[in-house]
Amino acid sequence: MKVLKFGGTSVGSVESILSLKKIVEKSAEECPVIVVVSALGGVTDKLIATARLASKGGDAWRTEFESIYKRHKDMIEAVISDAEKSEALLKEIDTLLEQLRSIYFGVSLVRDLGRKTLDVIVSYGERMSSKIVATLVEGAVWYDSRKFIKTERKAGGFSAGGYHFAVKQGLAADYTYSLVKETFKNLPRIALVPGFISRDKDTDEVTNLGRGGSDYTAAIIAAALDAEVLEIWTDVDGFMTADPRVIPGAFRIDELSYIEAMELCNFGAKVIYPPTIYPVCVKNIPIKVKNTFNPECVGTIIKEKITNDGRPIKGMSSIKGTAIITVTGLSMVGVVGVNQRIFSLLADNGISVYMVSQASSENSTSIGVREEDVDEAEAVLNKEFAKEIETGAMFPMRVIKGLSTIAIVGENMRHKSGTAGKLFSALGKSNISVIACAQGASETNISFTIDAEDLGKALNTIHDSFFGAEYKELNLFVCGVGTVGGALLDQIRLQQNNIFETKRLRLNVIGVANSRKAIVDRAGLDLSDYIEKLSSAEDCRCAEYVESIIKMKPQNGVFVDCTASEEVARLYKELLKCGVSVVAANKIAASGDYEALMELRKTALDHGAKFLFETNVAAGLPVINTIESLVNSGDKVLKIEAVLSGTLNYIFDTLAGGTRFSECVRQAKEQGYSEPDPRIDLSGKDVIRKIVILSRVAGYKISQSDVEKNLFIPAEFFDGDVDEFWKKLPRLDDEFGSGAKRMNEEGKRWKFVAKMENGRASVGLQSVDRSDPFYNLTGSNNMVAITTERYKESPMLIQGYGAGAAVTAAGVFGDILSLACL
């Protein structure tokens, strides 16, 4: 004999209820079955909401009641094709609904909703759904569970439907078991039972087994009759390693022990109502969790002895809307009975405690409760300990709201050392703070509370850490879609599939922004049409874009700055504080205020993020990374000499070929080598920034004002706007033309050289001959000569393209990819 229970979603639609019919009839071919059903999906909530409306008086409840009536009538018409059966069933349901209407009317008149009345109201959901299913399933015999599921009054209050009651009902187990055995001593092929509902054994009043109690009904029947198996049919394939709505990579768990299943259910896995497990566990009856919508899936089996899969944890679950109350005071140390007062008081007021964390010094106890209960809990505890608080022996209750609780569960934890370390290390690296935690000596559950905003990120982090995602994912937010940003997005689009195939790295571009607009899609943007989408997006400033990223709290988030904006650079710190790494082509932060840069690097370190800016100097050449590696290995940089402006090198190389100076500058801009405003290059400002950045990476405290500047363009050319500059520029053609001719005759070339030696930096135009390594540097190429204690006699040379959108974008791309390896 088997017991099959079908939840609200399994009887919530025409598709699901017809699937239920096939499942039950097929199972009944093998052995007798008892089928327990819940109310139609969402109906219990509807019944309670309508009761609340009625308790306020007036007629507003009638509209809600009519929707309940229509829901059941529509279901009957859709699934019962036999006209005679349909008519008989509709009369039966009409009778029940007329009773329910009268109860609602009475509540509206007296404007009061007591526990007894609410229990009667919610019982109609299962009574009606079970009648529908009993009529639909061939050969089903309907049984009234109120006749054999009996409850009795228990100590302690409880809440139901938003109301608090001073007493609660619990199962009268021995009496119920004897009634179940008597009721089903002559078992039909298919017995149909409404779940959830019961009666008080002493008063015969209608009661219930609590929300989710249909599972419990099925478990009681299975245990009383020593069933072969209890099958829980729901809308998922079984227990999952995590909530798949939060973690797409979550997968089904084949087997769970009773203890593991209980722990997961207690902490938010809504697959099974927690009390369900105990009755069948005692009788060692396995539970199968299966999917009504996918009956071919094997589901999850829960039993005493399971196969050891070697994983330290089986899964994790979470509870939203939680709060922590901390009871603290010196009078608690070594005093017997303080905790007894705390927990007895909360139990008497119907407040459930789901987690306890106590300091070893005994001077504080933190308890986790639902957020809806925390105000009442705080008030009753402050009242209970009023005398101690008044004398200073204890402090007023300290409350933290807006939390979520996560539990990782697995019996293998007791056999695997380092599970807790691995857990908290993963959370720390993702910049997630743990507010309170608890672990029992049984080592089957580690539970902890975090800020509610961190829940999704924390679940993903833990799942990746313990279950090993099939791939790593970087969630990218690109700011700036000009020459460099546009080239970067094109490179990502072309390489996304290849990188995933070869590196198992998913580059997920979630956001793209320019100076005026932004588009964001958590699922990832299609990079083939982002320009069109961005142009039609609503106005959005960069600060608003960054604020939306911070609120999103993305896992493995990377902010990519391809702008030259000071405003954007000022936003880095807030991003790093939230654990979002920053990759910057923008030179402003790295070359600006020295103390601010050090603060950025410290912030990144403190919050598990990275601040990378390789392309700040020499575009895609590995200059910064090389210097960092030398310094980190213990070498000391003594001198740096470099041609760092691809723009200026291109201009003077082209000038040597006979082209007019003003035309050389214009070509540099058209080729994309120069900044949008070429005066930045010609003033030497860009090179000054770069030598400052390299000096800082090398370990020297240098600012732009410390750099000696030997410039070649008169200051008057930088007055006014860029249009005026272009008009003035041809005035320099003759001077530079004759100078270039003279250089050619002398076998020399002009190079704009940056130099740092022993902490002193300078930039200036120099003439170099054929013996100098810079002499043969052509086009927009850069060259950096690094002299260190190890590379003293023969400096290290790094040479290559130092300008251009494609190579700069490639350097940014390289920084992004390096984050996947960190």
Short mmCIF file of N, CA, C and O in Angstrom, two decimals, residues 531-608:
data_model
loop_
_atom_site.label_atom_id
_atom_site.label_comp_id
_atom_site.label_asym_id
_atom_site.label_seq_id
_atom_site.Cartn_x
_atom_site.Cartn_y
_atom_site.Cartn_z
N ILE A 531 23.76 49.09 -29.13
CA ILE A 531 23.81 50.52 -29.51
C ILE A 531 22.39 51.05 -29.72
O ILE A 531 22.05 52.14 -29.23
N GLU A 532 21.56 50.28 -30.42
CA GLU A 532 20.17 50.70 -30.66
C GLU A 532 19.41 50.78 -29.33
O GLU A 532 18.66 51.74 -29.09
N LYS A 533 19.59 49.78 -28.48
CA LYS A 533 18.88 49.77 -27.20
C LYS A 533 19.33 50.93 -26.32
O LYS A 533 18.52 51.55 -25.63
N LEU A 534 20.63 51.23 -26.35
CA LEU A 534 21.15 52.32 -25.54
C LEU A 534 20.61 53.66 -26.01
O LEU A 534 20.27 54.53 -25.20
N SER A 535 20.50 53.84 -27.31
CA SER A 535 20.03 55.12 -27.85
C SER A 535 18.57 55.39 -27.48
O SER A 535 18.17 56.55 -27.36
N SER A 536 17.79 54.32 -27.30
CA SER A 536 16.38 54.50 -26.98
C SER A 536 16.09 54.37 -25.48
O SER A 536 14.92 54.43 -25.07
N ALA A 537 17.13 54.18 -24.68
CA ALA A 537 16.94 54.02 -23.23
C ALA A 537 16.64 55.36 -22.57
O ALA A 537 16.86 56.43 -23.15
N GLU A 538 16.12 55.30 -21.35
CA GLU A 538 15.85 56.51 -20.59
C GLU A 538 17.16 57.13 -20.13
O GLU A 538 18.18 56.46 -19.99
N ASP A 539 17.11 58.45 -19.90
CA ASP A 539 18.31 59.15 -19.42
C ASP A 539 18.77 58.58 -18.09
O ASP A 539 17.96 58.24 -17.22
N CYS A 540 20.07 58.44 -17.94
CA CYS A 540 20.63 57.87 -16.71
C CYS A 540 22.06 58.37 -16.56
O CYS A 540 22.91 58.12 -17.41
N ARG A 541 22.32 59.11 -15.49
CA ARG A 541 23.66 59.60 -15.23
C ARG A 541 24.54 58.45 -14.73
O ARG A 541 24.06 57.42 -14.25
N CYS A 542 25.84 58.63 -14.84
CA CYS A 542 26.78 57.58 -14.43
C CYS A 542 26.61 57.22 -12.95
O CYS A 542 26.71 56.05 -12.57
N ALA A 543 26.37 58.23 -12.13
CA ALA A 543 26.18 57.98 -10.69
C ALA A 543 24.96 57.09 -10.45
O ALA A 543 24.98 56.21 -9.58
N GLU A 544 23.90 57.31 -11.22
CA GLU A 544 22.71 56.47 -11.09
C GLU A 544 22.98 55.05 -11.55
O GLU A 544 22.48 54.07 -10.97
N TYR A 545 23.77 54.93 -12.61
CA TYR A 545 24.15 53.62 -13.14
C TYR A 545 24.94 52.84 -12.08
O TYR A 545 24.64 51.66 -11.80
N VAL A 546 25.90 53.49 -11.47
CA VAL A 546 26.71 52.84 -10.44
C VAL A 546 25.85 52.49 -9.22
O VAL A 546 25.99 51.42 -8.62
N GLU A 547 24.92 53.37 -8.86
CA GLU A 547 24.02 53.09 -7.73
C GLU A 547 23.20 51.84 -7.99
O GLU A 547 23.00 51.02 -7.09
N SER A 548 22.74 51.66 -9.22
CA SER A 548 21.96 50.47 -9.55
C SER A 548 22.82 49.21 -9.46
O SER A 548 22.32 48.15 -9.07
N ILE A 549 24.09 49.31 -9.80
CA ILE A 549 25.01 48.16 -9.69
C ILE A 549 25.20 47.80 -8.22
O ILE A 549 25.14 46.63 -7.85
N ILE A 550 25.40 48.80 -7.39
CA ILE A 550 25.61 48.56 -5.96
C ILE A 550 24.39 47.90 -5.34
O ILE A 550 24.50 46.97 -4.54
N LYS A 551 23.20 48.36 -5.71
CA LYS A 551 21.97 47.77 -5.17
C LYS A 551 21.80 46.33 -5.64
O LYS A 551 21.26 45.48 -4.93
N MET A 552 22.27 46.04 -6.85
CA MET A 552 22.14 44.69 -7.41
C MET A 552 23.02 43.69 -6.68
O MET A 552 22.72 42.50 -6.62
N LYS A 553 24.13 44.15 -6.11
CA LYS A 553 25.10 43.28 -5.42
C LYS A 553 25.46 42.06 -6.27
O LYS A 553 25.23 40.91 -5.86
N PRO A 554 26.01 42.28 -7.45
CA PRO A 554 26.28 41.14 -8.34
C PRO A 554 27.42 40.27 -7.83
O PRO A 554 28.41 40.78 -7.28
N GLN A 555 27.27 38.97 -8.00
CA GLN A 555 28.38 38.07 -7.69
C GLN A 555 29.41 38.18 -8.81
O GLN A 555 29.06 38.24 -9.98
N ASN A 556 30.69 38.22 -8.44
CA ASN A 556 31.78 38.36 -9.42
C ASN A 556 31.53 39.57 -10.34
O ASN A 556 31.71 39.48 -11.55
N GLY A 557 31.11 40.67 -9.76
CA GLY A 557 30.84 41.87 -10.53
C GLY A 557 32.12 42.60 -10.92
O GLY A 557 33.07 42.67 -10.13
N VAL A 558 32.14 43.13 -12.14
CA VAL A 558 33.31 43.87 -12.65
C VAL A 558 32.82 45.14 -13.33
O VAL A 558 32.05 45.08 -14.29
N PHE A 559 33.27 46.30 -12.82
CA PHE A 559 32.96 47.58 -13.45
C PHE A 559 34.12 47.95 -14.36
O PHE A 559 35.27 48.01 -13.91
N VAL A 560 33.82 48.19 -15.64
CA VAL A 560 34.86 48.47 -16.63
C VAL A 560 34.71 49.91 -17.09
O VAL A 560 33.73 50.28 -17.76
N ASP A 561 35.68 50.74 -16.74
CA ASP A 561 35.63 52.17 -17.07
C ASP A 561 36.46 52.45 -18.31
O ASP A 561 37.69 52.46 -18.26
N CYS A 562 35.76 52.71 -19.42
CA CYS A 562 36.43 53.06 -20.67
C CYS A 562 36.22 54.53 -21.00
O CYS A 562 36.20 54.92 -22.17
N THR A 563 36.05 55.34 -19.96
CA THR A 563 35.88 56.77 -20.15
C THR A 563 37.17 57.48 -19.75
O THR A 563 38.14 56.86 -19.34
N ALA A 564 37.14 58.80 -19.88
CA ALA A 564 38.23 59.63 -19.35
C ALA A 564 37.63 60.59 -18.32
O ALA A 564 38.13 61.68 -18.10
N SER A 565 36.54 60.14 -17.67
CA SER A 565 35.74 61.00 -16.82
C SER A 565 36.21 61.01 -15.38
O SER A 565 36.36 59.95 -14.75
N GLU A 566 36.40 62.19 -14.84
CA GLU A 566 36.75 62.33 -13.43
C GLU A 566 35.56 61.94 -12.56
O GLU A 566 35.72 61.36 -11.48
N GLU A 567 34.34 62.26 -13.04
CA GLU A 567 33.12 61.90 -12.29
C GLU A 567 33.03 60.39 -12.09
O GLU A 567 32.72 59.91 -11.00
N VAL A 568 33.32 59.64 -13.14
CA VAL A 568 33.25 58.17 -13.04
C VAL A 568 34.34 57.66 -12.10
O VAL A 568 34.09 56.77 -11.27
N ALA A 569 35.55 58.20 -12.20
CA ALA A 569 36.65 57.75 -11.34
C ALA A 569 36.33 57.94 -9.86
O ALA A 569 36.76 57.15 -9.02
N ARG A 570 35.55 58.96 -9.55
CA ARG A 570 35.19 59.22 -8.15
C ARG A 570 34.25 58.14 -7.59
O ARG A 570 34.07 58.04 -6.37
N LEU A 571 33.66 57.33 -8.46
CA LEU A 571 32.69 56.33 -8.03
C LEU A 571 33.33 54.98 -7.72
O LEU A 571 32.67 54.07 -7.23
N TYR A 572 34.62 54.84 -8.00
CA TYR A 572 35.29 53.54 -7.82
C TYR A 572 35.19 53.04 -6.38
O TYR A 572 34.96 51.85 -6.14
N LYS A 573 35.38 53.92 -5.42
CA LYS A 573 35.47 53.47 -4.03
C LYS A 573 34.19 52.78 -3.58
O LYS A 573 34.23 51.74 -2.90
N GLU A 574 33.05 53.37 -3.93
CA GLU A 574 31.77 52.77 -3.53
C GLU A 574 31.59 51.40 -4.17
O GLU A 574 31.03 50.49 -3.55
N LEU A 575 32.04 51.25 -5.40
CA LEU A 575 31.96 49.95 -6.07
C LEU A 575 32.85 48.93 -5.36
O LEU A 575 32.43 47.81 -5.07
N LEU A 576 34.09 49.31 -5.07
CA LEU A 576 35.03 48.40 -4.41
C LEU A 576 34.54 48.01 -3.02
O LEU A 576 34.70 46.86 -2.59
N LYS A 577 33.91 48.93 -2.32
CA LYS A 577 33.39 48.65 -0.99
C LYS A 577 32.30 47.58 -1.03
O LYS A 577 32.07 46.87 -0.05
N CYS A 578 31.65 47.45 -2.17
CA CYS A 578 30.59 46.43 -2.33
C CYS A 578 31.14 45.16 -2.97
O CYS A 578 30.36 44.29 -3.37
N GLY A 579 32.45 45.06 -3.08
CA GLY A 579 33.04 43.84 -3.63
C GLY A 579 33.04 43.77 -5.14
O GLY A 579 33.33 42.72 -5.70
N VAL A 580 32.71 44.89 -5.81
CA VAL A 580 32.73 44.93 -7.27
C VAL A 580 34.12 45.37 -7.73
O VAL A 580 34.59 46.45 -7.36
N SER A 581 34.79 44.53 -8.49
CA SER A 581 36.12 44.88 -8.98
C SER A 581 36.03 45.97 -10.04
O SER A 581 35.01 46.12 -10.72
N VAL A 582 37.11 46.74 -10.19
CA VAL A 582 37.16 47.84 -11.17
C VAL A 582 38.33 47.61 -12.11
O VAL A 582 39.46 47.40 -11.67
N VAL A 583 38.04 47.64 -13.41
CA VAL A 583 39.06 47.61 -14.45
C VAL A 583 38.98 48.95 -15.17
O VAL A 583 37.94 49.29 -15.73
N ALA A 584 40.05 49.72 -15.14
CA ALA A 584 40.00 51.09 -15.63
C ALA A 584 41.00 51.34 -16.75
O ALA A 584 42.20 51.11 -16.58
N ALA A 585 40.47 51.81 -17.89
CA ALA A 585 41.33 52.41 -18.90
C ALA A 585 41.53 53.88 -18.56
O ALA A 585 42.49 54.51 -19.00
N ASN A 586 40.61 54.41 -17.78
CA ASN A 586 40.65 55.79 -17.29
C ASN A 586 41.86 55.97 -16.37
O ASN A 586 42.03 55.24 -15.40
N LYS A 587 42.71 56.98 -16.67
CA LYS A 587 43.96 57.19 -15.93
C LYS A 587 43.79 58.08 -14.69
O LYS A 587 44.73 58.23 -13.91
N ILE A 588 42.64 58.68 -14.51
CA ILE A 588 42.51 59.74 -13.51
C ILE A 588 42.76 59.25 -12.10
O ILE A 588 43.48 59.87 -11.31
N ALA A 589 42.18 58.10 -11.74
CA ALA A 589 42.33 57.61 -10.36
C ALA A 589 43.77 57.23 -10.06
O ALA A 589 44.32 57.57 -9.00
N ALA A 590 44.41 56.52 -10.97
CA ALA A 590 45.77 56.03 -10.72
C ALA A 590 46.80 57.13 -10.75
O ALA A 590 47.88 57.00 -10.15
N SER A 591 46.51 58.23 -11.43
CA SER A 591 47.50 59.32 -11.53
C SER A 591 47.12 60.54 -10.69
O SER A 591 47.88 61.49 -10.63
N GLY A 592 45.95 60.49 -10.05
CA GLY A 592 45.49 61.63 -9.26
C GLY A 592 46.12 61.67 -7.88
O GLY A 592 47.27 61.29 -7.69
N ASP A 593 45.34 62.10 -6.91
CA ASP A 593 45.83 62.25 -5.54
C ASP A 593 46.39 60.92 -5.04
O ASP A 593 45.74 59.88 -5.10
N TYR A 594 47.62 60.97 -4.54
CA TYR A 594 48.32 59.75 -4.14
C TYR A 594 47.59 59.04 -3.00
O TYR A 594 47.40 57.81 -3.02
N GLU A 595 47.18 59.78 -1.99
CA GLU A 595 46.52 59.18 -0.84
C GLU A 595 45.19 58.55 -1.26
O GLU A 595 44.80 57.50 -0.74
N ALA A 596 44.49 59.20 -2.19
CA ALA A 596 43.22 58.65 -2.68
C ALA A 596 43.44 57.32 -3.40
O ALA A 596 42.65 56.38 -3.27
N LEU A 597 44.54 57.25 -4.16
CA LEU A 597 44.86 55.99 -4.85
C LEU A 597 45.16 54.89 -3.84
O LEU A 597 44.69 53.75 -3.99
N MET A 598 45.94 55.21 -2.83
CA MET A 598 46.25 54.20 -1.81
C MET A 598 44.99 53.74 -1.09
O MET A 598 44.85 52.56 -0.74
N GLU A 599 44.07 54.67 -0.89
CA GLU A 599 42.81 54.31 -0.24
C GLU A 599 41.98 53.37 -1.12
O GLU A 599 41.36 52.43 -0.62
N LEU A 600 42.01 53.61 -2.43
CA LEU A 600 41.31 52.72 -3.35
C LEU A 600 41.89 51.31 -3.29
O LEU A 600 41.15 50.32 -3.24
N ARG A 601 43.20 51.22 -3.31
CA ARG A 601 43.84 49.90 -3.29
C ARG A 601 43.58 49.19 -1.96
O ARG A 601 43.37 47.97 -1.92
N LYS A 602 43.54 49.94 -0.87
CA LYS A 602 43.23 49.35 0.43
C LYS A 602 41.78 48.89 0.49
O LYS A 602 41.46 47.82 1.01
N THR A 603 40.89 49.71 -0.06
CA THR A 603 39.47 49.35 -0.08
C THR A 603 39.25 48.06 -0.86
O THR A 603 38.49 47.19 -0.44
N ALA A 604 39.92 47.97 -2.00
CA ALA A 604 39.81 46.75 -2.81
C ALA A 604 40.29 45.54 -2.01
O ALA A 604 39.63 44.49 -1.98
N LEU A 605 41.40 45.69 -1.33
CA LEU A 605 41.97 44.59 -0.54
C LEU A 605 41.05 44.20 0.60
O LEU A 605 40.81 43.01 0.86
N ASP A 606 40.48 45.19 1.28
CA ASP A 606 39.63 44.93 2.44
C ASP A 606 38.32 44.25 2.07
O ASP A 606 37.72 43.56 2.89
N HIS A 607 37.87 44.46 0.83
CA HIS A 607 36.54 43.97 0.44
C HIS A 607 36.58 42.89 -0.63
O HIS A 607 35.57 42.61 -1.30
N GLY A 608 37.74 42.27 -0.79
CA GLY A 608 37.82 41.13 -1.70
C GLY A 608 37.64 41.48 -3.15
O GLY A 608 37.23 40.63 -3.95
#
